[in-house]
Short mmCIF file of C-alpha atoms in Angstrom, two decimals:
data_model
loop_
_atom_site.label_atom_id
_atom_site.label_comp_id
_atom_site.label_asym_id
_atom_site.label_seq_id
_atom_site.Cartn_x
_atom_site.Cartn_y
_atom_site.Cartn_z
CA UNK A 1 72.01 96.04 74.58
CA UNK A 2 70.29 92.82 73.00
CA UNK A 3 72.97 89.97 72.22
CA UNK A 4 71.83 90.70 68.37
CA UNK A 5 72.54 94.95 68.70
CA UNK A 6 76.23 94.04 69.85
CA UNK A 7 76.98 92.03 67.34
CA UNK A 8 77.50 88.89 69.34
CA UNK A 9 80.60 90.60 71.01
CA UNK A 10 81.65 90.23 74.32
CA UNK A 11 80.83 93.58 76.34
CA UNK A 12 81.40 94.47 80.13
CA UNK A 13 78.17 95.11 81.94
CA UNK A 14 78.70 98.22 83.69
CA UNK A 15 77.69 96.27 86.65
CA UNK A 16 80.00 94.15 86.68
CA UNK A 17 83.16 94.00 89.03
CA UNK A 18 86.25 91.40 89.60
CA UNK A 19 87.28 90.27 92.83
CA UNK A 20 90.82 88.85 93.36
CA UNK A 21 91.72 87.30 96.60
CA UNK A 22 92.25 90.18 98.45
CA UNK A 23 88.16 90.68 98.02
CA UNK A 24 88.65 94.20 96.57
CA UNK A 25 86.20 94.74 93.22
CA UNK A 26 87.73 96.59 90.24
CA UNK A 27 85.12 97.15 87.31
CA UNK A 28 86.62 97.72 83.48
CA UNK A 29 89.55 99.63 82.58
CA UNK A 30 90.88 101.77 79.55
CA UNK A 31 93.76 99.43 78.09
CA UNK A 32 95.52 98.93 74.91
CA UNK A 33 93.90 96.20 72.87
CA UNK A 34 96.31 92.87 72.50
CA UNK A 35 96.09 89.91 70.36
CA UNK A 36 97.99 87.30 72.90
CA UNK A 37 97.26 88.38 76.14
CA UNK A 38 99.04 86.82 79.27
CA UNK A 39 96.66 84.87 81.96
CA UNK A 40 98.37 86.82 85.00
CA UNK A 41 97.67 88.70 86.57
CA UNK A 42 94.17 87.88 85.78
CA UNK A 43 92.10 91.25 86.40
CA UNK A 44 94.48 92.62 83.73
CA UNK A 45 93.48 89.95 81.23
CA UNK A 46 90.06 90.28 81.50
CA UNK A 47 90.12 93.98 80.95
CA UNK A 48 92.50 93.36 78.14
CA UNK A 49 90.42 90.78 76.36
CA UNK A 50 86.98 93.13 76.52
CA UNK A 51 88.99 95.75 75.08
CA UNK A 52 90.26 94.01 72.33
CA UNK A 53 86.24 92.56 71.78
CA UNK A 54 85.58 96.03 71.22
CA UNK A 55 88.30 97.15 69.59
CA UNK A 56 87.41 94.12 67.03
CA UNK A 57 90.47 92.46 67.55
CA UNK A 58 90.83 88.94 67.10
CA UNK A 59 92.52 87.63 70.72
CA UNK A 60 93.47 84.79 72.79
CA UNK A 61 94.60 84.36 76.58
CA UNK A 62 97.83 82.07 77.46
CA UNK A 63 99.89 80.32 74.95
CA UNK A 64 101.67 83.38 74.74
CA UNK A 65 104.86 81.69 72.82
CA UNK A 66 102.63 80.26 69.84
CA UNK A 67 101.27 82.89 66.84
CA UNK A 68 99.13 85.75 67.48
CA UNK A 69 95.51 84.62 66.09
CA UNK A 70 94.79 85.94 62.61
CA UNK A 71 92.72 88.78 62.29
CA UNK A 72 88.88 87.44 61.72
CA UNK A 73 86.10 89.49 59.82
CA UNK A 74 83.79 87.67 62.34
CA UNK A 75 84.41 89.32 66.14
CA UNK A 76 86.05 86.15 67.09
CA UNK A 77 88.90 85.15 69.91
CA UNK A 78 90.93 81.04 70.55
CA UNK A 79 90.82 79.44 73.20
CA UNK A 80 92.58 76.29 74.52
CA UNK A 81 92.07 72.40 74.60
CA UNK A 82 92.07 70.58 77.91
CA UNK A 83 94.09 68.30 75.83
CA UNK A 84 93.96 64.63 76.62
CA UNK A 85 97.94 64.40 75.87
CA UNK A 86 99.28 67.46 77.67
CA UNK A 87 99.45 69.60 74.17
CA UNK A 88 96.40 72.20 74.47
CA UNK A 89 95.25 72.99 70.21
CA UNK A 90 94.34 76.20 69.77
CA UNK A 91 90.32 76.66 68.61
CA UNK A 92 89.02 79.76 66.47
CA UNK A 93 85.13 80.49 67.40
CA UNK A 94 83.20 83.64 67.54
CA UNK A 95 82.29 85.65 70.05
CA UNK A 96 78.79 85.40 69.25
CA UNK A 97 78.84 81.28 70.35
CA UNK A 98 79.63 82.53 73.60
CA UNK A 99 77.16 85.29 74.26
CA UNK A 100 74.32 83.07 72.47
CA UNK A 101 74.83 80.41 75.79
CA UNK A 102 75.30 83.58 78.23
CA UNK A 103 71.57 84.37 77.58
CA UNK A 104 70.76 80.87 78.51
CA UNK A 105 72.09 80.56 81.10
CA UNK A 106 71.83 83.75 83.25
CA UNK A 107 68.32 83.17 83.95
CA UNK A 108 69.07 79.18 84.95
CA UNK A 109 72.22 79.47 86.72
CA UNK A 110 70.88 82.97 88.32
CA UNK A 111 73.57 85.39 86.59
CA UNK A 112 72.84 88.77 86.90
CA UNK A 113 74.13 92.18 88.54
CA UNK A 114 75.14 91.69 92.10
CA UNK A 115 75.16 87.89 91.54
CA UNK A 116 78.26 86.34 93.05
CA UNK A 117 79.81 84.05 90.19
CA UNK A 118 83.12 82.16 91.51
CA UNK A 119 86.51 80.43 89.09
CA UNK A 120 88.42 78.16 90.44
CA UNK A 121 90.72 77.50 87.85
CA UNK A 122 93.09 79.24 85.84
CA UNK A 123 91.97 81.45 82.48
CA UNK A 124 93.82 79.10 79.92
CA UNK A 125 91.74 76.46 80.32
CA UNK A 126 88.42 77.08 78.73
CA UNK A 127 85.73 76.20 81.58
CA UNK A 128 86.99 79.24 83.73
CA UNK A 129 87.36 81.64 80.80
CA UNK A 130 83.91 80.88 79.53
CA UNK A 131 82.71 81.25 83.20
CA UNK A 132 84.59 84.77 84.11
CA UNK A 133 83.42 86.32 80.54
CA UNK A 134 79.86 85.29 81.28
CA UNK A 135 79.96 86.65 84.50
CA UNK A 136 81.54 90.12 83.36
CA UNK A 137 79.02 89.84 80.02
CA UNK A 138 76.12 89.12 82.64
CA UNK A 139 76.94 92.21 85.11
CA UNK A 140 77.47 90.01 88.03
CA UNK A 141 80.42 89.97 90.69
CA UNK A 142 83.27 87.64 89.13
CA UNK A 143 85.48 86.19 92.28
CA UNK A 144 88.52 84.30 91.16
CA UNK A 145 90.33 82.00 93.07
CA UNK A 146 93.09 80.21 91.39
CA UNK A 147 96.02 79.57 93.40
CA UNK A 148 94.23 79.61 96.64
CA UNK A 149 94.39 76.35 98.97
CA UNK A 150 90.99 74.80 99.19
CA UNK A 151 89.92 75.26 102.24
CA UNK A 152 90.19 79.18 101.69
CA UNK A 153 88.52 79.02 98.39
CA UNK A 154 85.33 77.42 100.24
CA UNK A 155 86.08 80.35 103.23
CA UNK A 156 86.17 83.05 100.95
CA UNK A 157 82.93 82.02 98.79
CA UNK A 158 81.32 81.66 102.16
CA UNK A 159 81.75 84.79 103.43
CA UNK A 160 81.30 86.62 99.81
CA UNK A 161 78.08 84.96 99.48
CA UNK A 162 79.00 83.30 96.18
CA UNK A 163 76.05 82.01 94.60
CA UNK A 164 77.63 79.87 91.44
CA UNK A 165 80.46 78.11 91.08
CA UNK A 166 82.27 76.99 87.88
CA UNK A 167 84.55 74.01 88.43
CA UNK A 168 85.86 70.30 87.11
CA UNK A 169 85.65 67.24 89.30
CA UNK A 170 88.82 67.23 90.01
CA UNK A 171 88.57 71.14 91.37
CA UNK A 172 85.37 69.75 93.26
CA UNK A 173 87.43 66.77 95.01
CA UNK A 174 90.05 68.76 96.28
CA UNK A 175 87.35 71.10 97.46
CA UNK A 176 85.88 68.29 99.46
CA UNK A 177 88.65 67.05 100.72
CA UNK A 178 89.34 70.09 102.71
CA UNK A 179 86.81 68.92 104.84
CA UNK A 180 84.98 72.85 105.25
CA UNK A 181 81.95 73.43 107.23
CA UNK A 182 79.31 73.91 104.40
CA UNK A 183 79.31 76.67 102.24
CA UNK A 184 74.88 77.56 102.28
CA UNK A 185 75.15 80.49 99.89
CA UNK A 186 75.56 78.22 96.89
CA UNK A 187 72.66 78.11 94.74
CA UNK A 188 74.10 76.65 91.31
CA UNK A 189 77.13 74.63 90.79
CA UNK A 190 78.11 73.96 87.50
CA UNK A 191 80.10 71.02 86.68
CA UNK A 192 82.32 70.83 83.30
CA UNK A 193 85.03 68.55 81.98
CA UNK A 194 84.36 65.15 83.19
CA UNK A 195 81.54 63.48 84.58
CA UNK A 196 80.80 63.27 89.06
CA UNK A 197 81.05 59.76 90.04
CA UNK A 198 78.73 59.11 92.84
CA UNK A 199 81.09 59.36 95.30
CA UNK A 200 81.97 62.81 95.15
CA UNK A 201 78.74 63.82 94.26
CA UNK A 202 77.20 62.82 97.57
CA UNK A 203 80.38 64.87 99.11
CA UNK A 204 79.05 67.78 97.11
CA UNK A 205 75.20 67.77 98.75
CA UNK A 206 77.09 68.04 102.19
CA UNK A 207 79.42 70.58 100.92
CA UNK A 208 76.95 72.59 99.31
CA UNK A 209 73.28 71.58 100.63
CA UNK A 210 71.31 74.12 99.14
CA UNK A 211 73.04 73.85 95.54
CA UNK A 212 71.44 72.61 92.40
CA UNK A 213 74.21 70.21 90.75
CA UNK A 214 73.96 71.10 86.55
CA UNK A 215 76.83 68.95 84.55
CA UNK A 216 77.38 70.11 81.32
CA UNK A 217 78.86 67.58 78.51
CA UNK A 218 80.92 68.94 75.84
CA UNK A 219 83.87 70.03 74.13
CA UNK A 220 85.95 72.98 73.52
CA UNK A 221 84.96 72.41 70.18
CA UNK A 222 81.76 72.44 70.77
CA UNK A 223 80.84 73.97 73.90
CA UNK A 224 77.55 73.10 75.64
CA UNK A 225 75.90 69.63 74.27
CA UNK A 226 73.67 68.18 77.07
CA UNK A 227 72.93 69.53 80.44
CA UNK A 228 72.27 67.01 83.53
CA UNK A 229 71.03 68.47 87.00
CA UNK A 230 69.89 66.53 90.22
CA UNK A 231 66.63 64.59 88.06
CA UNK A 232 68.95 63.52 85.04
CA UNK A 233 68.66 59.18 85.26
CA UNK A 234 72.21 57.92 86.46
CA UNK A 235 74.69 57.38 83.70
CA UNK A 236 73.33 59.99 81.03
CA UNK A 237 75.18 63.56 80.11
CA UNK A 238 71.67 64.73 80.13
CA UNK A 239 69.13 65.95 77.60
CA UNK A 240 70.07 68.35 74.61
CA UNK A 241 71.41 71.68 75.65
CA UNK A 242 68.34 74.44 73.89
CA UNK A 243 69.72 75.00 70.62
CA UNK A 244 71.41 71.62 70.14
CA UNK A 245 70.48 69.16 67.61
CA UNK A 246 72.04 65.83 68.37
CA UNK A 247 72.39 62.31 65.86
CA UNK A 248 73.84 59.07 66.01
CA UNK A 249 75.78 57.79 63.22
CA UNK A 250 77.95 54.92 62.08
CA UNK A 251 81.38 56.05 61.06
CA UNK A 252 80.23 55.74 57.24
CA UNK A 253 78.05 58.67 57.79
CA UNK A 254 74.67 56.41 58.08
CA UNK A 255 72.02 56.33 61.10
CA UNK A 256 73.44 53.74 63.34
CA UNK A 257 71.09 50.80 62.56
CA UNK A 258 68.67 51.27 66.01
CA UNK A 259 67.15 55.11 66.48
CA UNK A 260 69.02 54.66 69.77
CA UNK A 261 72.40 53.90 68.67
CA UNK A 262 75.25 53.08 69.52
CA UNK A 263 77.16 55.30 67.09
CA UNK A 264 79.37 58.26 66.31
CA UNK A 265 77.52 61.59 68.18
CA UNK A 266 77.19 64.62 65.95
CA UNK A 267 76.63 68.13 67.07
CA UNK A 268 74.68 70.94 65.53
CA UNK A 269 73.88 74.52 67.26
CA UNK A 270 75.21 77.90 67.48
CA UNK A 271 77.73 77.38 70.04
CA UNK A 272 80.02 75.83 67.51
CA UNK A 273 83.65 76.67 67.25
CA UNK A 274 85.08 77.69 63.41
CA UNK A 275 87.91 75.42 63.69
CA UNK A 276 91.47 74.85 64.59
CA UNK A 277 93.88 77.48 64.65
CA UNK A 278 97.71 76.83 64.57
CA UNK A 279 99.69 73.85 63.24
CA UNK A 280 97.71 71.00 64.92
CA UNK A 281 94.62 69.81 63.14
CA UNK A 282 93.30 68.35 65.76
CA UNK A 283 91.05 65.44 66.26
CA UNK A 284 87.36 66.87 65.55
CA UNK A 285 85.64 66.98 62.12
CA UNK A 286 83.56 69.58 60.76
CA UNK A 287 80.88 68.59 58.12
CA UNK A 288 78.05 70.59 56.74
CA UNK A 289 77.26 72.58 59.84
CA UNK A 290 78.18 69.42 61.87
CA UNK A 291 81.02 68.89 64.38
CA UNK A 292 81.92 65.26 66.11
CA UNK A 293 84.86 65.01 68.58
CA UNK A 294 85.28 61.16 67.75
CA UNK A 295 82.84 59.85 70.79
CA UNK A 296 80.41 57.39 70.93
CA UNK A 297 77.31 57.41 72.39
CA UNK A 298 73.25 56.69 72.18
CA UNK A 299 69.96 58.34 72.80
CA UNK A 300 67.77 57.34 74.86
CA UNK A 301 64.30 58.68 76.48
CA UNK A 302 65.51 62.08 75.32
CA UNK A 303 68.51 62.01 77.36
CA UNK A 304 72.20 61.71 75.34
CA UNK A 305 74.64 58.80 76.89
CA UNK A 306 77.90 58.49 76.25
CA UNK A 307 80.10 55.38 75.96
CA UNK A 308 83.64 56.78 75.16
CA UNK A 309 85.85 57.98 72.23
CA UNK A 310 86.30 56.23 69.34
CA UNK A 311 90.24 56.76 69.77
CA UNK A 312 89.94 54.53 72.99
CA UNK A 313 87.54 51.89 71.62
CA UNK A 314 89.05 48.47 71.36
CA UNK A 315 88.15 45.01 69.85
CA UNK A 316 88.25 41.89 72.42
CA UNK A 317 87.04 38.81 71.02
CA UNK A 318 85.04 40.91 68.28
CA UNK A 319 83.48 43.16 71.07
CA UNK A 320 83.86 46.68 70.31
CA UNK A 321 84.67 47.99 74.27
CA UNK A 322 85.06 51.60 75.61
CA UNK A 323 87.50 52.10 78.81
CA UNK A 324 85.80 55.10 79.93
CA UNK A 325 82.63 53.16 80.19
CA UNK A 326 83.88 50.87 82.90
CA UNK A 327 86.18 53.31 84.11
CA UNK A 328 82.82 55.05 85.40
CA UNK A 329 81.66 51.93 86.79
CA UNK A 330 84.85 51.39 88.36
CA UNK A 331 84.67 54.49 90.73
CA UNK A 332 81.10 53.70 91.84
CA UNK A 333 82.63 51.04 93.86
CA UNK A 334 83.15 51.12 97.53
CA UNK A 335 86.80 52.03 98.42
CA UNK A 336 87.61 53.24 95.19
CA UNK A 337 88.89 56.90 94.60
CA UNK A 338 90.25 56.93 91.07
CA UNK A 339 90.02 54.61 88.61
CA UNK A 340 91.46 53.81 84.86
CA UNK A 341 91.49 51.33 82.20
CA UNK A 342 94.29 50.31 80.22
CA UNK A 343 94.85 47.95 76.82
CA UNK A 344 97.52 45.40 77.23
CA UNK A 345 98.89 42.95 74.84
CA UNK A 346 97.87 39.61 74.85
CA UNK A 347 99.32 36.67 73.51
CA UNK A 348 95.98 34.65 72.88
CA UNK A 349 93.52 37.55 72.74
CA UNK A 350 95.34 40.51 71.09
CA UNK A 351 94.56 42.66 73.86
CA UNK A 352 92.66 42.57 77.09
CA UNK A 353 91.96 45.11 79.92
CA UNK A 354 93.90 45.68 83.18
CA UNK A 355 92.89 48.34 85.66
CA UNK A 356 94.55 51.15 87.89
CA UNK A 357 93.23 51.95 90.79
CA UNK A 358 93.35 54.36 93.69
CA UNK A 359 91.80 53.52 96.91
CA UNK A 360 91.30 50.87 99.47
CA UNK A 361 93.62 47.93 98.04
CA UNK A 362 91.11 45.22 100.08
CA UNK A 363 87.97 45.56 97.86
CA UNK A 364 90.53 44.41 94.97
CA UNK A 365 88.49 40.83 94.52
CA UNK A 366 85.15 42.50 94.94
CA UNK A 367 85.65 45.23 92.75
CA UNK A 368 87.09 42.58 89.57
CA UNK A 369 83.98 40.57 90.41
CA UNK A 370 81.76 43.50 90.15
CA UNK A 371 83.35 44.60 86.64
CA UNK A 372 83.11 41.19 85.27
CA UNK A 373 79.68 40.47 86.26
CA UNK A 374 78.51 44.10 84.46
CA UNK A 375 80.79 43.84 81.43
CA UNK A 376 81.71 39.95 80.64
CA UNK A 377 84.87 37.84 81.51
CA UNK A 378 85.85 39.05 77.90
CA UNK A 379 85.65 42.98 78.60
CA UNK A 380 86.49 43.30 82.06
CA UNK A 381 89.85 44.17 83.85
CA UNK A 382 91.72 40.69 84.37
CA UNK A 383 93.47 42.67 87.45
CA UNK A 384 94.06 45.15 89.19
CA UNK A 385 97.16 47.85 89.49
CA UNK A 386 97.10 49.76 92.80
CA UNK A 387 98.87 53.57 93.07
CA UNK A 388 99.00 56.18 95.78
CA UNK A 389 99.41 59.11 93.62
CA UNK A 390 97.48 59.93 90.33
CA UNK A 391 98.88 61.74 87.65
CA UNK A 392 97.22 64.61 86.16
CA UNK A 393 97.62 66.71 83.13
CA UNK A 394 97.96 70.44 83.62
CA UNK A 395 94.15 70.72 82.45
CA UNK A 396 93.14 68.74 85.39
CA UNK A 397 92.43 65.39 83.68
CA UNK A 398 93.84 62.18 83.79
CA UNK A 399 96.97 61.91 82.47
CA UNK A 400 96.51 57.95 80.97
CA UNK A 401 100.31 58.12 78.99
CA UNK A 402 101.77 58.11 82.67
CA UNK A 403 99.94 55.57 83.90
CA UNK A 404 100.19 53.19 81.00
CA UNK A 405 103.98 53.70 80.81
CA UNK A 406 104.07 52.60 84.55
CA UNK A 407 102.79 49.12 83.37
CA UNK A 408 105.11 48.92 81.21
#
């Protein structure tokens, strides 16, 4: 059944089959439709939510102490933020912005029956739901690992013969870290919710030599904008994902004065979400079959770059300057693990820009050099904080309230 003949709904493939940790398959079940499902145990939720798909019931997995989603005349479902302050917004989309991606990319990422798709992560969080209905959508063998160490999550997908992974960076580091004798089987690994630095990227082609690397850039808003893969120039999210129309604007809604920006990135395609559900607005805006998340970026040579939010962006000696930006640049450097940028007042300046870092505390002089020959004595990090932990939200990214209340 076409994509179009279903409606757009999410529908098992009678192929497909779910594989817990105790490697035992289990295909689709008979179970009573639910608007707030719980995440565990997870074969349960997944039979649960394609139930409710075809029952036409509106549905959502986790959050199970907030409001059931309306009902929607569109087959629709909510899923979670990341959330960059450790308070995950519900979002409203249809079904049908889901499945129109799944057709994408089962022939690139090699999704199919008897395809071996792993999760790393748990189903709340967006990049592992989207990967475990795509899989089950798709026909092919979903194997989910959340809540396994490491080093038997790259065991297990060895001996499975997992062909594509869904993960995050930070799911990839931990991964690597393990130190596991090479998993071969891998064929695709898709990256989503934050960007490789080199570092762990050159980690990756030991881990998983015979992988193809694609990192998506996006937003649970919007899901898939550009896709990068192993020939993407370094520093750009990659050319437009098919479908996606992409344009740079100044806040005031005009073209940003050169074709190739900077300016305010706007998003047009099918894989759109309806909106926010809930209480909390949230931070995107939705105008005239365009969405923006608040980030900056440019285009260039086809391929989208991305400079930071707008949220982040501060003024330093009338320079507009974006943390994440040199927070990339940061963890290139040699000896350097994790990196982030922080605004601190400044008695002559306003503000100016201190770094945390996690790593090798000797490079400290190098690495401020480095930063303030790329950026400027103006925009770069006037020192450097050292930690030995680094704090995380539960969605895996970096939890930057923590670490700027430790400077303070």
């Amino acid at each position: 059944m076409t994509n179009a003949q279903n409606g757009g709904r999410f529908c098992w493939h009678p192929s497909a089959r779910v594989f817990g940790p105790d490697g035992v398959g289990h295909g689709a079940a008979h179970v009573t439709p639910q608007a707030v499902i719980a995440e565990k145990p997870s074969l349960l939720a997944l039979q649960t939510a394609f139930a409710s798909a075809a029952a036409g019931v509106t549905f959502r997995i986790g959050a199970t102490d907030a409001d059931a989603p309306a009902p929607s005349e569109t087959p629709a479902f909510e899923t979670l933020t990341g959330g960059s302050t450790g308070s995950p917004r519900r979002i409203l989309r249809s079904q049908a912005s889901w499945t129109a991606s799944f057709l994408i990319n089962a022939p690139r990422f090699g999704i199919a029956p008897g395809a071996g798709v792993a999760v790393l992560g748990s189903l709340s969080h967006s990049i592992a739901l989207y990967a475990a209905l795509e899989a089950l959508h798709l026909g092919a063998d979903l194997h989910l690992f959340a809540g396994c160490s490491p080093a038997r999550q790259c065991r297990d997908m060895r001996s499975r013969g997992v062909a594509t992974l869904y993960a995050t960076p930070v799911q990839l580091r931990l991964l690597a870290e393990s130190g596991p004798p090479p998993v071969t089987t891998l064929r695709h690994l898709v990256v989503g919710g934050g960007a490789l630095d080199p570092g762990l990227r050159a980690r990756l082609f030991h881990l998983f030599p015979t992988a193809r690397v694609h990192t998506f850039y996006g937003a649970a808003e919007t899901s898939f904008i550009a896709l990068s893969d192993n020939d993407t120039p370094d520093g750009a999210a990659g050319p437009p994902y098919p479908g996606v129309d992409i344009r740079v604007q100044l806040p005031d809604g005009t073209p940003a004065p050169d074709p190739a920006g900077p300016g305010e990135v706007w998003v047009r395609s099918p894989y759109l979400a309806m909106g926010y559900a809930g209480p909390d607005a949230g931070s995107a805006r939705w105008v005239d079959g365009w969405v923006s998340v608040g980030e900056w970026g440019h285009l260039s040579h086809g391929h989208l770059h991305i400079l930071g939010r707008a949220s982040r962006m501060i003024r330093i000696a009338d320079q507009s300057v974006f943390p994440e930006e040199i927070e990339a640049f940061l963890a290139t450097q040699p000896g350097i693990r994790d990196a982030a940028v922080i605004a601190c007042p400044d008695p002559r300046r306003g503000q100016v820009l201190e770094a945390v870092l996690r790593g090798d505390t000797r490079v400290e002089q190098a690495v401020l050099a480095a930063a303030r020959q790329r950026f400027g004595l103006m925009a770069a990090p006037r020192r450097a904080h050292w930690r030995t932990d680094w704090p995380l939200l539960p969605s895996g990214k970096v939890d930057l309230a923590a670490i700027d209340a430790a400077l303070t």
